[in-house]
Amino acid sequence: MALSPTFHTILTTSLSAPSPKLPPSISSPQRFPFLTKPLHPNAFNLSTSSSAPDQKWRVNVSFFPAFLNKGKDAKVLKQDLLDCIAPLDRGADATPEDQQRVDQLASKLEAVNPTKQPLKSDLLNGKWELIYTTSKSILQTQRPKFLRSSTNYQAINVDTLRAQNMESWPFFNQ
């Protein structure tokens, strides 16, 4: 398993209290050094040998690393999604590979959504600018570019489960 660039954020150092004296019948626990040589160019040297005997490494591990920085992941995913769709002319220039990439990013972003039931939330109500779609009828790809709508909006009403598409024409600036 390769180390991720955020691996260093879960490593902390702490000073431990002096270890209690153990009875002679119980041997002191063996110290096992973690890594003494990096196995990978980005690997960390986690050797337990240090100049101060009271200092040792402590590694915080989570079995659910996605919960550690969920908000940060959502921001990164949002920006990745916006960067991915920016050159696609609202989806009109998207290849099947582009569509698949956008769909994967949108699914990842939905997975970290803090709202448990988005369709029951009032956060979705309102008028939204449609910046990406795969709908050919909304994109109007059969028309020349200068006759296509410049901006599309959707008015969403969660209470009635309705969405209304609205077009803005380049000549009328609606």
PDB file of C-alpha atoms in Angstrom:
ATOM      1  CA  MET A   1       0.000   0.000   0.000  1.00  0.00           C
ATOM      2  CA  ALA A   2       1.471   3.339  -1.004  1.00  0.00           C
ATOM      3  CA  LEU A   3       1.516   6.182   1.458  1.00  0.00           C
ATOM      4  CA  SER A   4      -0.871   8.967   0.680  1.00  0.00           C
ATOM      5  CA  PRO A   5       0.298  12.584   0.757  1.00  0.00           C
ATOM      6  CA  THR A   6      -1.920  13.195   3.810  1.00  0.00           C
ATOM      7  CA  PHE A   7      -0.304  10.357   5.767  1.00  0.00           C
ATOM      8  CA  HIS A   8       1.943  12.762   7.649  1.00  0.00           C
ATOM      9  CA  THR A   9      -1.067  14.506   9.171  1.00  0.00           C
ATOM     10  CA  ILE A  10      -1.910  11.529  11.329  1.00  0.00           C
ATOM     11  CA  LEU A  11       1.541  11.219  12.880  1.00  0.00           C
ATOM     12  CA  THR A  12       2.096  12.977  16.167  1.00  0.00           C
ATOM     13  CA  THR A  13       4.883  12.931  18.688  1.00  0.00           C
ATOM     14  CA  SER A  14       4.299  12.891  22.385  1.00  0.00           C
ATOM     15  CA  LEU A  15       6.424  12.802  25.457  1.00  0.00           C
ATOM     16  CA  SER A  16       5.513   9.840  27.571  1.00  0.00           C
ATOM     17  CA  ALA A  17       5.815   9.660  31.305  1.00  0.00           C
ATOM     18  CA  PRO A  18       8.716   7.590  32.599  1.00  0.00           C
ATOM     19  CA  SER A  19       7.739   3.947  32.468  1.00  0.00           C
ATOM     20  CA  PRO A  20       7.005   2.328  35.829  1.00  0.00           C
ATOM     21  CA  LYS A  21       9.523  -0.125  37.220  1.00  0.00           C
ATOM     22  CA  LEU A  22       8.478  -3.681  36.468  1.00  0.00           C
ATOM     23  CA  PRO A  23       9.097  -6.570  38.839  1.00  0.00           C
ATOM     24  CA  PRO A  24      12.074  -8.700  37.812  1.00  0.00           C
ATOM     25  CA  SER A  25       9.756 -11.586  36.918  1.00  0.00           C
ATOM     26  CA  ILE A  26       8.195  -9.489  34.163  1.00  0.00           C
ATOM     27  CA  SER A  27      10.592  -8.481  31.496  1.00  0.00           C
ATOM     28  CA  SER A  28      10.286  -5.036  30.007  1.00  0.00           C
ATOM     29  CA  PRO A  29       8.485  -4.944  26.679  1.00  0.00           C
ATOM     30  CA  GLN A  30      10.684  -5.177  23.630  1.00  0.00           C
ATOM     31  CA  ARG A  31      11.001  -2.108  21.470  1.00  0.00           C
ATOM     32  CA  PHE A  32      10.489  -2.806  17.808  1.00  0.00           C
ATOM     33  CA  PRO A  33      11.663  -0.073  15.481  1.00  0.00           C
ATOM     34  CA  PHE A  34       9.111   0.722  12.802  1.00  0.00           C
ATOM     35  CA  LEU A  35      11.110   1.627   9.724  1.00  0.00           C
ATOM     36  CA  THR A  36      14.779   2.351   9.713  1.00  0.00           C
ATOM     37  CA  LYS A  37      15.215   2.706   5.967  1.00  0.00           C
ATOM     38  CA  PRO A  38      12.637   4.236   3.676  1.00  0.00           C
ATOM     39  CA  LEU A  39      11.232   1.570   1.402  1.00  0.00           C
ATOM     40  CA  HIS A  40       9.684   4.178  -0.827  1.00  0.00           C
ATOM     41  CA  PRO A  41      10.967   7.675  -1.694  1.00  0.00           C
ATOM     42  CA  ASN A  42       7.936   9.214   0.057  1.00  0.00           C
ATOM     43  CA  ALA A  43       8.112   6.928   3.102  1.00  0.00           C
ATOM     44  CA  PHE A  44       8.755   8.358   6.539  1.00  0.00           C
ATOM     45  CA  ASN A  45      11.530   7.262   8.878  1.00  0.00           C
ATOM     46  CA  LEU A  46       9.697   6.226  12.038  1.00  0.00           C
ATOM     47  CA  SER A  47      12.649   4.881  13.966  1.00  0.00           C
ATOM     48  CA  THR A  48      12.126   4.827  17.732  1.00  0.00           C
ATOM     49  CA  SER A  49      15.729   5.672  18.452  1.00  0.00           C
ATOM     50  CA  SER A  50      16.088   9.308  19.398  1.00  0.00           C
ATOM     51  CA  SER A  51      18.365  11.453  21.496  1.00  0.00           C
ATOM     52  CA  ALA A  52      15.809  11.710  24.312  1.00  0.00           C
ATOM     53  CA  PRO A  53      14.839   8.325  25.805  1.00  0.00           C
ATOM     54  CA  ASP A  54      11.477   9.651  27.004  1.00  0.00           C
ATOM     55  CA  GLN A  55      10.390  10.638  23.527  1.00  0.00           C
ATOM     56  CA  LYS A  56       8.608   8.101  21.356  1.00  0.00           C
ATOM     57  CA  TRP A  57       6.411   8.107  18.298  1.00  0.00           C
ATOM     58  CA  ARG A  58       2.725   7.591  18.530  1.00  0.00           C
ATOM     59  CA  VAL A  59       0.700   6.861  15.425  1.00  0.00           C
ATOM     60  CA  ASN A  60      -2.980   7.769  15.388  1.00  0.00           C
ATOM     61  CA  VAL A  61      -4.837   5.341  13.197  1.00  0.00           C
ATOM     62  CA  SER A  62      -8.448   5.441  12.140  1.00  0.00           C
ATOM     63  CA  PHE A  63     -10.281   2.589  10.514  1.00  0.00           C
ATOM     64  CA  PHE A  64     -12.490   5.197   8.851  1.00  0.00           C
ATOM     65  CA  PRO A  65     -10.070   7.762   7.398  1.00  0.00           C
ATOM     66  CA  ALA A  66     -12.846   9.431   5.404  1.00  0.00           C
ATOM     67  CA  PHE A  67     -14.364  10.701   8.660  1.00  0.00           C
ATOM     68  CA  LEU A  68     -11.168  12.501   9.666  1.00  0.00           C
ATOM     69  CA  ASN A  69     -11.362  15.205   6.994  1.00  0.00           C
ATOM     70  CA  LYS A  70     -14.795  14.858   5.428  1.00  0.00           C
ATOM     71  CA  GLY A  71     -15.321  18.611   4.963  1.00  0.00           C
ATOM     72  CA  LYS A  72     -11.941  19.010   3.326  1.00  0.00           C
ATOM     73  CA  ASP A  73     -12.676  16.135   0.961  1.00  0.00           C
ATOM     74  CA  ALA A  74     -15.996  17.715  -0.040  1.00  0.00           C
ATOM     75  CA  LYS A  75     -14.289  21.010  -0.900  1.00  0.00           C
ATOM     76  CA  VAL A  76     -11.632  19.226  -2.935  1.00  0.00           C
ATOM     77  CA  LEU A  77     -14.245  17.102  -4.724  1.00  0.00           C
ATOM     78  CA  LYS A  78     -16.366  20.171  -5.512  1.00  0.00           C
ATOM     79  CA  GLN A  79     -13.380  21.954  -7.006  1.00  0.00           C
ATOM     80  CA  ASP A  80     -12.357  18.839  -8.960  1.00  0.00           C
ATOM     81  CA  LEU A  81     -15.883  18.556 -10.347  1.00  0.00           C
ATOM     82  CA  LEU A  82     -16.015  22.235 -11.326  1.00  0.00           C
ATOM     83  CA  ASP A  83     -12.570  21.990 -12.942  1.00  0.00           C
ATOM     84  CA  CYS A  84     -13.672  18.889 -14.849  1.00  0.00           C
ATOM     85  CA  ILE A  85     -16.838  20.458 -16.289  1.00  0.00           C
ATOM     86  CA  ALA A  86     -15.439  23.944 -16.983  1.00  0.00           C
ATOM     87  CA  PRO A  87     -14.062  23.199 -20.484  1.00  0.00           C
ATOM     88  CA  LEU A  88     -17.075  21.098 -21.547  1.00  0.00           C
ATOM     89  CA  ASP A  89     -19.431  23.938 -22.650  1.00  0.00           C
ATOM     90  CA  ARG A  90     -22.150  22.873 -20.171  1.00  0.00           C
ATOM     91  CA  GLY A  91     -21.780  19.274 -21.429  1.00  0.00           C
ATOM     92  CA  ALA A  92     -22.136  19.904 -25.163  1.00  0.00           C
ATOM     93  CA  ASP A  93     -18.450  19.117 -25.823  1.00  0.00           C
ATOM     94  CA  ALA A  94     -18.272  16.165 -23.411  1.00  0.00           C
ATOM     95  CA  THR A  95     -16.971  12.851 -24.703  1.00  0.00           C
ATOM     96  CA  PRO A  96     -18.252   9.600 -23.155  1.00  0.00           C
ATOM     97  CA  GLU A  97     -15.037   9.494 -21.092  1.00  0.00           C
ATOM     98  CA  ASP A  98     -15.698  13.045 -19.841  1.00  0.00           C
ATOM     99  CA  GLN A  99     -19.265  12.103 -18.946  1.00  0.00           C
ATOM    100  CA  GLN A 100     -18.031   9.070 -17.028  1.00  0.00           C
ATOM    101  CA  ARG A 101     -15.458  11.161 -15.129  1.00  0.00           C
ATOM    102  CA  VAL A 102     -18.076  13.785 -14.216  1.00  0.00           C
ATOM    103  CA  ASP A 103     -20.477  11.052 -13.100  1.00  0.00           C
ATOM    104  CA  GLN A 104     -17.789   9.463 -10.902  1.00  0.00           C
ATOM    105  CA  LEU A 105     -16.894  12.790  -9.287  1.00  0.00           C
ATOM    106  CA  ALA A 106     -20.569  13.616  -8.705  1.00  0.00           C
ATOM    107  CA  SER A 107     -21.112  10.210  -7.080  1.00  0.00           C
ATOM    108  CA  LYS A 108     -18.114  10.746  -4.796  1.00  0.00           C
ATOM    109  CA  LEU A 109     -19.425  14.177  -3.850  1.00  0.00           C
ATOM    110  CA  GLU A 110     -22.886  12.759  -3.114  1.00  0.00           C
ATOM    111  CA  ALA A 111     -21.273  10.176  -0.829  1.00  0.00           C
ATOM    112  CA  VAL A 112     -19.813  12.892   1.443  1.00  0.00           C
ATOM    113  CA  ASN A 113     -22.997  14.986   1.493  1.00  0.00           C
ATOM    114  CA  PRO A 114     -23.713  15.972   5.124  1.00  0.00           C
ATOM    115  CA  THR A 115     -27.470  16.174   4.430  1.00  0.00           C
ATOM    116  CA  LYS A 116     -28.897  12.714   5.090  1.00  0.00           C
ATOM    117  CA  GLN A 117     -32.013  13.026   2.901  1.00  0.00           C
ATOM    118  CA  PRO A 118     -31.437  15.817   0.364  1.00  0.00           C
ATOM    119  CA  LEU A 119     -34.841  15.459  -1.308  1.00  0.00           C
ATOM    120  CA  LYS A 120     -36.567  16.128   2.025  1.00  0.00           C
ATOM    121  CA  SER A 121     -34.440  19.203   2.716  1.00  0.00           C
ATOM    122  CA  ASP A 122     -35.415  22.767   1.849  1.00  0.00           C
ATOM    123  CA  LEU A 123     -31.812  23.444   0.786  1.00  0.00           C
ATOM    124  CA  LEU A 124     -32.612  22.245  -2.739  1.00  0.00           C
ATOM    125  CA  ASN A 125     -35.510  24.683  -3.275  1.00  0.00           C
ATOM    126  CA  GLY A 126     -34.829  27.647  -5.521  1.00  0.00           C
ATOM    127  CA  LYS A 127     -33.535  28.715  -8.907  1.00  0.00           C
ATOM    128  CA  TRP A 128     -30.273  27.020  -9.892  1.00  0.00           C
ATOM    129  CA  GLU A 129     -27.962  27.689 -12.818  1.00  0.00           C
ATOM    130  CA  LEU A 130     -27.466  24.518 -14.824  1.00  0.00           C
ATOM    131  CA  ILE A 131     -23.727  24.372 -15.505  1.00  0.00           C
ATOM    132  CA  TYR A 132     -23.599  20.766 -16.772  1.00  0.00           C
ATOM    133  CA  THR A 133     -26.075  18.352 -18.293  1.00  0.00           C
ATOM    134  CA  THR A 134     -26.126  15.379 -20.626  1.00  0.00           C
ATOM    135  CA  SER A 135     -29.634  16.180 -21.886  1.00  0.00           C
ATOM    136  CA  LYS A 136     -29.483  16.831 -25.642  1.00  0.00           C
ATOM    137  CA  SER A 137     -32.821  18.687 -25.553  1.00  0.00           C
ATOM    138  CA  ILE A 138     -31.497  21.172 -22.995  1.00  0.00           C
ATOM    139  CA  LEU A 139     -28.106  21.508 -24.698  1.00  0.00           C
ATOM    140  CA  GLN A 140     -29.749  21.969 -28.122  1.00  0.00           C
ATOM    141  CA  THR A 141     -26.712  20.531 -29.894  1.00  0.00           C
ATOM    142  CA  GLN A 142     -28.638  20.247 -33.176  1.00  0.00           C
ATOM    143  CA  ARG A 143     -28.773  24.064 -33.411  1.00  0.00           C
ATOM    144  CA  PRO A 144     -25.863  26.295 -34.439  1.00  0.00           C
ATOM    145  CA  LYS A 145     -23.941  27.618 -31.438  1.00  0.00           C
ATOM    146  CA  PHE A 146     -25.111  31.199 -31.865  1.00  0.00           C
ATOM    147  CA  LEU A 147     -28.766  30.054 -31.623  1.00  0.00           C
ATOM    148  CA  ARG A 148     -28.317  27.988 -28.454  1.00  0.00           C
ATOM    149  CA  SER A 149     -29.358  29.351 -25.089  1.00  0.00           C
ATOM    150  CA  SER A 150     -26.496  31.045 -23.285  1.00  0.00           C
ATOM    151  CA  THR A 151     -27.506  30.007 -19.767  1.00  0.00           C
ATOM    152  CA  ASN A 152     -30.014  27.501 -18.478  1.00  0.00           C
ATOM    153  CA  TYR A 153     -31.680  27.499 -15.088  1.00  0.00           C
ATOM    154  CA  GLN A 154     -33.795  25.042 -13.151  1.00  0.00           C
ATOM    155  CA  ALA A 155     -36.404  26.113 -10.649  1.00  0.00           C
ATOM    156  CA  ILE A 156     -36.722  23.279  -8.145  1.00  0.00           C
ATOM    157  CA  ASN A 157     -39.594  22.817  -5.716  1.00  0.00           C
ATOM    158  CA  VAL A 158     -39.000  19.910  -3.350  1.00  0.00           C
ATOM    159  CA  ASP A 159     -42.499  20.082  -1.828  1.00  0.00           C
ATOM    160  CA  THR A 160     -44.160  19.255  -5.155  1.00  0.00           C
ATOM    161  CA  LEU A 161     -41.155  17.319  -6.546  1.00  0.00           C
ATOM    162  CA  ARG A 162     -41.068  19.496  -9.670  1.00  0.00           C
ATOM    163  CA  ALA A 163     -38.257  21.058 -11.655  1.00  0.00           C
ATOM    164  CA  GLN A 164     -38.818  23.621 -14.386  1.00  0.00           C
ATOM    165  CA  ASN A 165     -36.160  24.325 -17.014  1.00  0.00           C
ATOM    166  CA  MET A 166     -35.654  27.946 -18.067  1.00  0.00           C
ATOM    167  CA  GLU A 167     -33.522  29.217 -20.941  1.00  0.00           C
ATOM    168  CA  SER A 168     -31.676  32.471 -21.408  1.00  0.00           C
ATOM    169  CA  TRP A 169     -31.257  33.456 -25.039  1.00  0.00           C
ATOM    170  CA  PRO A 170     -28.134  35.267 -26.170  1.00  0.00           C
ATOM    171  CA  PHE A 171     -30.097  38.004 -27.948  1.00  0.00           C
ATOM    172  CA  PHE A 172     -32.648  38.764 -25.251  1.00  0.00           C
ATOM    173  CA  ASN A 173     -30.424  38.325 -22.176  1.00  0.00           C
ATOM    174  CA  GLN A 174     -33.146  36.861 -19.996  1.00  0.00           C
TER     175      GLN A 174
END
